[in-house]
Each structure stands twice: as structure tokens, then as C-alpha cells.
Amino acid sequence: MLSKLLFPKSTFRQLPFRLFTSALVAGAITSIYQTPSQAVTFHFNFAEGTSSKVMNKVEEAGSLWSSILKDDVTVNIDFEFATLDEGYLGGARPDMVQVSYTDAVTQFGLDQISTDDQNAFANLPTYEDENGDISISRWINGTQNALGFWHVDNSIEDLWLTRANAKALGLVAGDNGNTDAVIRLNSDVKWDFNRSNGIKAKRYDFVGTVVHELGHALGFMSGIDVLDDNVENNIFLADEEYNYITSMDLFRQSDFTAGKGRVDWTVDSGNEYFSVDGGHENIAGFANGSAAWGETDNFQLSHFKQGTNSVMAPTLQRGVQSSISEVDRRLMDAIGWDLAAGSQVDYQSSASAYIEEGEGIDGALSMGGWSTTRFSNTLWQEGSFLASKVGSGPDSQDVPEPSSLIGLGAIALFGIKRLRKQR
């Protein structure tokens, strides 16, 4: 799912993350960040040679999420600090699971603690047929299928979740020891590791960058990035190929869908936004994607709009500290994480037999088609902080716009291979 945004060698002010394809080396160092009772625990597996300074700051990033999220689960993260191509801050590769939407709805129902939880559950885009079977109702018009017809607003029976997000809903056992995501940060970047006195003008916020990548692992991902790349590159697939609805997509609304019991799964220049009440309240705008016409800041859809006060905004500038905001907390709350204790979800005893550790989403979201790790059902996620322009200021300079995106959390890569179906 990935691509590459080329920056002039003299421009390194506001950078994206890059997907990486190497595995952690043998001899990794394991670290568990101990959290208070009833809170998320991060289990970090560090690559051999990682310095204590880097490990401490990665754990600090985990503690920022742990101070907010109170689910009794452990999130397992493999972490590398190594060289990436110039112009990239880092990347994350969350492991994904495909679950029955019926079962997901049941778990959402057990997880109603806050008012946002209650509104989110009451306004899930659920379609029920004459047999009582339920599915996700979506609006996908605006793009064409392989036959040249407009896509049909077909309902989807399954939901894609990051493994960590599935743990929060009790769809994967909270103490499951498999890796939930792999993260790498670029060791060649001039980082500021100390947030206590702000971020130095010529450096990037290391802790904030890790927090952002952890946010993707926790579930801040949109499946519409698959459609976005295909529209951008004139690739037409049948309606049934676009079944990559994620938990975040359940709360993506627009003027076309508000109050209609469906979600907006389109790629256009409209005003898609995060809402927990079926579209009546516009909490924060989502990015429109690279294929949106007339957009000057058309970043990937797995982010809030540029300029949003959010750690999950699409750009990061030098000298700026990136922190978890209220909109970040509300979205995590809506997709199944808890901001307070009291959930009825059984985190440790999930009935995981129905979970398909399938390779479908991995193939759709991997560079060059099907990845060599497709059977592990993992996907690389890059472009976490996308940028097409440097930040404002006296030394601002335009850089090339993204040319194409592919997959969840992708960023434009020159010479990218197209999405192709498995044979």
C-alpha cells in the first residue's frame, strides 16, 4: 500500500512516513510498559541494537495512549529504528483481521460506556434484510466499475479491524501474544527526543511521531484508500472487490449520507467527516484522498483533514509538537476503545473461530500486489504523516504533489505497481 513522495534534497521540513519491508532482526530486546490497573499495556519488541534512549521514548509514546485508553488488553509492537529513504519519517504495518459484522455489532453493544459510545452504537450503518441478516450500508457512487457503470451501493457483511482494535472489542483475546503491528522510524532524521521544553525549530517530534504510528495500529485506518488509488490510476474493479470497510469507516459521513443510515465510502472533493450520530454532528473532517478533484491538500483518507488539531492529521512540521487531542480520543472511543473503565466486553475470552486471518486485504494493500507475507495477514502502512507542501513560513517551498496512493495508510510512490487481484 504504498508509494513514494519525492522531496528535493534541500527540502526536509514536513515529512511523510514510509512503508518498510524488512523484519526485525534476531536478538530483539523486549520491553513491557507497565500501565495502571485497567489500561492498555504496550509490549514493545525492539530490534537488536536499539539504544536505551530510543526505547525509553517509544515507551513514553505508549504511555500517552495508555493514560487515555482503559481497555484491559496488551498491544504487541515490533519496533525498529533504522535507515529509510530520504523524505520519510517512518512507517507502520498493522496486522488485520476480518470479522463478521454481526459479531462486531454485538461487541459494540457490550462496549457502551460513554455518550459517544451510545450514539455510535445507535447510529451504526446497519442494513437488515428480510431474513434478519445485517450488513453495513454504504454510499459508493461517484466511481465506476470494470464495465463502466457506477458502483452500486451494495451492503457489506464483514468488517476489517486492526488486530489491536479487535482486541478492544473482544474479537481477539486481549492477551493474545501475536504481533499487532510493526513500526519503524527513520534513524537518519534529525529528531527531538525531549518534549518537556517543546520541539526545537530544526527537528521533528520523535514521541509525537510514534504516537501517530501507534494510532494507526490502534485502528485509525480507512479502507477507502484502496478505491482512491484505483480511481487515481484508472483501475476499475467490480463492486464486490471493494469490501475493505474498517471500523473507522463506520463513522465517515457527508451531506449525502447524513441521517440516512449509511456511510460515505466515496472518493471525491466533498466534505466527508467524522460523526458518531449518523452525520448530524460534524466532529472533524476527514482527508479526501489523492483522486479527489480540485483538492490542493488531497492527502490519504486514513487521516483527518490537514489543519485539524489532531495527532492523526496528515502532516508534521519541524519544530511542532504533535499531541493526542479531543477528536483523537472521540474517534478511538467510537471504534471500540474505552476512555473509562466499565466495559462489559470480555477481553480475554473471545470466540475467535469466526475470524478470517485472510490474505485479501493484505494483497490489496501491499506494494506490487500480493506481498511475500500475505499468509500472515499483515500489511505495511506508510505515509502516516503525508505532506505535499512544506509548512508556512519565510523559508517555505513547494514540493511535488502526491501522484498516487494505494492501500490503507499509503503515500504516493513513483513507479508504483498497480493493485492486482490474486490468481
Tab-separated table of C-alpha atoms in Angstrom, residues 40-221:
chain	number	residue	atom	x	y	z
A	40	VAL	CA	-3.886	-0.668	27.702
A	41	THR	CA	-0.452	-2.257	28.063
A	42	PHE	CA	2.079	-1.900	25.245
A	43	HIS	CA	4.541	-4.730	24.791
A	44	PHE	CA	7.447	-3.464	22.674
A	45	ASN	CA	9.841	-5.839	20.970
A	46	PHE	CA	12.856	-3.731	19.975
A	47	ALA	CA	15.302	-4.678	17.238
A	48	GLU	CA	18.774	-5.600	18.361
A	49	GLY	CA	20.978	-2.555	18.834
A	50	THR	CA	18.171	-0.133	19.699
A	51	SER	CA	19.501	2.430	22.164
A	52	SER	CA	18.014	2.879	25.613
A	53	LYS	CA	17.152	6.488	24.712
A	54	VAL	CA	15.032	5.384	21.771
A	55	MET	CA	13.392	2.606	23.779
A	56	ASN	CA	12.503	4.996	26.586
A	57	LYS	CA	10.896	7.461	24.192
A	58	VAL	CA	8.926	4.757	22.382
A	59	GLU	CA	7.617	3.639	25.772
A	60	GLU	CA	6.756	7.253	26.569
A	61	ALA	CA	4.629	7.367	23.411
A	62	GLY	CA	2.869	4.197	24.512
A	63	SER	CA	2.216	5.677	27.942
A	64	LEU	CA	0.398	8.626	26.338
A	65	TRP	CA	-2.144	6.254	24.783
A	66	SER	CA	-2.259	4.133	27.957
A	67	SER	CA	-3.167	7.188	30.012
A	68	ILE	CA	-6.274	7.586	27.828
A	69	LEU	CA	-7.385	4.068	26.834
A	70	LYS	CA	-8.646	1.864	29.671
A	71	ASP	CA	-9.227	-1.451	27.890
A	72	ASP	CA	-7.596	-4.391	29.663
A	73	VAL	CA	-5.599	-5.577	26.645
A	74	THR	CA	-1.971	-5.867	25.590
A	75	VAL	CA	-0.842	-4.409	22.259
A	76	ASN	CA	2.289	-6.075	20.878
A	77	ILE	CA	4.506	-3.824	18.763
A	78	ASP	CA	7.737	-4.754	16.957
A	79	PHE	CA	9.873	-1.620	16.687
A	80	GLU	CA	12.890	-0.741	14.552
A	81	PHE	CA	14.970	2.436	14.425
A	82	ALA	CA	16.779	2.212	11.105
A	83	THR	CA	17.525	3.979	7.841
A	84	LEU	CA	14.698	4.753	5.423
A	85	ASP	CA	14.751	6.635	2.144
A	86	GLU	CA	15.273	10.368	2.425
A	87	GLY	CA	11.995	12.176	2.934
A	88	TYR	CA	10.320	9.633	5.197
A	89	LEU	CA	9.856	9.773	8.938
A	90	GLY	CA	8.657	6.241	9.481
A	91	GLY	CA	6.013	3.624	8.826
A	92	ALA	CA	3.705	1.143	10.497
A	93	ARG	CA	2.355	-2.216	9.455
A	94	PRO	CA	-0.737	-3.195	11.450
A	95	ASP	CA	-1.915	-6.789	11.329
A	96	MET	CA	-5.548	-7.012	10.182
A	97	VAL	CA	-8.435	-9.375	10.822
A	98	GLN	CA	-11.742	-9.755	9.008
A	99	VAL	CA	-14.750	-10.350	11.239
A	100	SER	CA	-18.456	-10.843	10.835
A	101	TYR	CA	-20.263	-7.523	11.065
A	102	THR	CA	-22.987	-9.267	13.061
A	103	ASP	CA	-20.459	-10.241	15.715
A	104	ALA	CA	-18.848	-6.799	15.645
A	105	VAL	CA	-22.240	-5.172	16.308
A	106	THR	CA	-22.752	-7.476	19.287
A	107	GLN	CA	-19.411	-6.379	20.729
A	108	PHE	CA	-20.108	-2.698	20.089
A	109	GLY	CA	-23.311	-3.199	22.059
A	110	LEU	CA	-21.358	-4.510	25.057
A	111	ASP	CA	-18.952	-1.595	24.926
A	112	GLN	CA	-21.282	1.349	25.567
A	113	ILE	CA	-19.731	3.400	28.349
A	114	SER	CA	-19.718	7.000	27.128
A	115	THR	CA	-22.357	9.093	25.421
A	116	ASP	CA	-20.344	8.839	22.199
A	117	ASP	CA	-20.393	5.039	22.556
A	118	GLN	CA	-24.173	5.076	22.872
A	119	ASN	CA	-24.632	7.406	19.909
A	120	ALA	CA	-22.160	5.430	17.810
A	121	PHE	CA	-23.930	2.156	18.525
A	122	ALA	CA	-27.384	3.610	17.915
A	123	ASN	CA	-26.279	5.034	14.556
A	124	LEU	CA	-24.241	2.174	13.110
A	125	PRO	CA	-24.871	1.967	9.324
A	126	THR	CA	-26.711	-1.334	9.634
A	127	TYR	CA	-28.927	-2.761	6.898
A	128	GLU	CA	-31.238	-5.654	7.813
A	129	ASP	CA	-32.731	-7.845	5.076
A	130	GLU	CA	-35.983	-9.791	5.127
A	131	ASN	CA	-34.243	-12.731	6.822
A	132	GLY	CA	-32.934	-10.601	9.667
A	133	ASP	CA	-29.332	-10.744	8.404
A	134	ILE	CA	-27.430	-7.498	8.888
A	135	SER	CA	-24.726	-5.804	6.874
A	136	ILE	CA	-23.013	-2.432	6.510
A	137	SER	CA	-24.858	0.080	4.342
A	138	ARG	CA	-22.607	2.430	2.361
A	139	TRP	CA	-22.622	5.094	-0.344
A	140	ILE	CA	-20.004	4.311	-3.004
A	141	ASN	CA	-21.345	6.143	-6.080
A	142	GLY	CA	-19.014	8.541	-7.815
A	143	THR	CA	-16.615	5.990	-9.287
A	144	GLN	CA	-17.071	3.377	-11.980
A	145	ASN	CA	-16.670	-0.384	-12.055
A	146	ALA	CA	-14.943	-2.544	-14.663
A	147	LEU	CA	-17.955	-2.359	-17.023
A	148	GLY	CA	-18.124	1.412	-16.906
A	149	PHE	CA	-21.215	1.540	-14.719
A	150	TRP	CA	-21.489	3.445	-11.474
A	151	HIS	CA	-20.762	1.362	-8.444
A	152	VAL	CA	-23.821	0.052	-6.649
A	153	ASP	CA	-24.394	0.962	-3.016
A	154	ASN	CA	-24.050	-2.673	-2.037
A	155	SER	CA	-24.002	-3.636	1.604
A	156	ILE	CA	-21.017	-5.463	3.131
A	157	GLU	CA	-21.289	-8.360	5.578
A	158	ASP	CA	-17.764	-8.227	7.043
A	159	LEU	CA	-15.664	-5.621	8.816
A	160	TRP	CA	-11.889	-5.191	8.763
A	161	LEU	CA	-10.113	-4.286	12.007
A	162	THR	CA	-6.538	-3.902	13.071
A	163	ARG	CA	-5.721	-6.715	15.494
A	164	ALA	CA	-5.325	-4.190	18.296
A	165	ASN	CA	-8.772	-2.733	17.560
A	166	ALA	CA	-10.238	-6.250	17.511
A	167	LYS	CA	-8.762	-6.804	20.986
A	168	ALA	CA	-10.508	-3.675	22.262
A	169	LEU	CA	-13.824	-5.145	21.105
A	170	GLY	CA	-13.117	-8.620	22.454
A	171	LEU	CA	-12.994	-10.100	18.952
A	172	VAL	CA	-9.411	-11.207	19.549
A	173	ALA	CA	-8.314	-12.186	23.037
A	174	GLY	CA	-6.741	-9.191	24.748
A	175	ASP	CA	-3.774	-11.239	25.923
A	176	ASN	CA	-3.082	-12.794	22.519
A	177	GLY	CA	0.678	-12.711	22.076
A	178	ASN	CA	0.920	-12.355	18.300
A	179	THR	CA	2.391	-9.170	16.882
A	180	ASP	CA	-0.266	-6.493	16.368
A	181	ALA	CA	1.868	-4.089	14.335
A	182	VAL	CA	5.429	-3.368	13.232
A	183	ILE	CA	6.727	0.206	13.349
A	184	ARG	CA	9.960	1.691	12.051
A	185	LEU	CA	11.208	5.239	12.460
A	186	ASN	CA	13.937	6.723	10.289
A	187	SER	CA	17.227	6.914	12.170
A	188	ASP	CA	18.581	9.485	9.680
A	189	VAL	CA	16.024	12.142	10.644
A	190	LYS	CA	17.046	14.949	12.982
A	191	TRP	CA	14.758	14.117	15.892
A	192	ASP	CA	13.950	15.978	19.073
A	193	PHE	CA	13.573	13.311	21.768
A	194	ASN	CA	12.741	15.671	24.613
A	195	ARG	CA	9.208	17.130	24.559
A	196	SER	CA	9.457	18.704	28.024
A	197	ASN	CA	10.683	22.035	26.619
A	198	GLY	CA	8.946	21.949	23.244
A	199	ILE	CA	10.372	20.834	19.902
A	200	LYS	CA	13.468	22.532	18.512
A	201	ALA	CA	12.916	24.571	15.366
A	202	LYS	CA	15.008	22.371	13.070
A	203	ARG	CA	13.932	18.990	14.440
A	204	TYR	CA	10.968	16.621	14.388
A	205	ASP	CA	8.905	15.388	17.303
A	206	PHE	CA	10.001	11.774	17.879
A	207	VAL	CA	7.463	10.883	20.566
A	208	GLY	CA	4.607	12.504	18.644
A	209	THR	CA	5.587	10.553	15.540
A	210	VAL	CA	5.494	7.249	17.438
A	211	VAL	CA	2.125	8.241	18.935
A	212	HIS	CA	0.801	8.816	15.416
A	213	GLU	CA	2.013	5.425	14.186
A	214	LEU	CA	0.547	3.723	17.237
A	215	GLY	CA	-2.741	5.446	16.380
A	216	HIS	CA	-2.808	3.633	13.035
A	217	ALA	CA	-2.082	0.354	14.806
A	218	LEU	CA	-4.973	1.038	17.194
A	219	GLY	CA	-7.391	1.354	14.285
A	220	PHE	CA	-7.114	4.777	12.643
A	221	MET	CA	-7.282	3.398	9.090
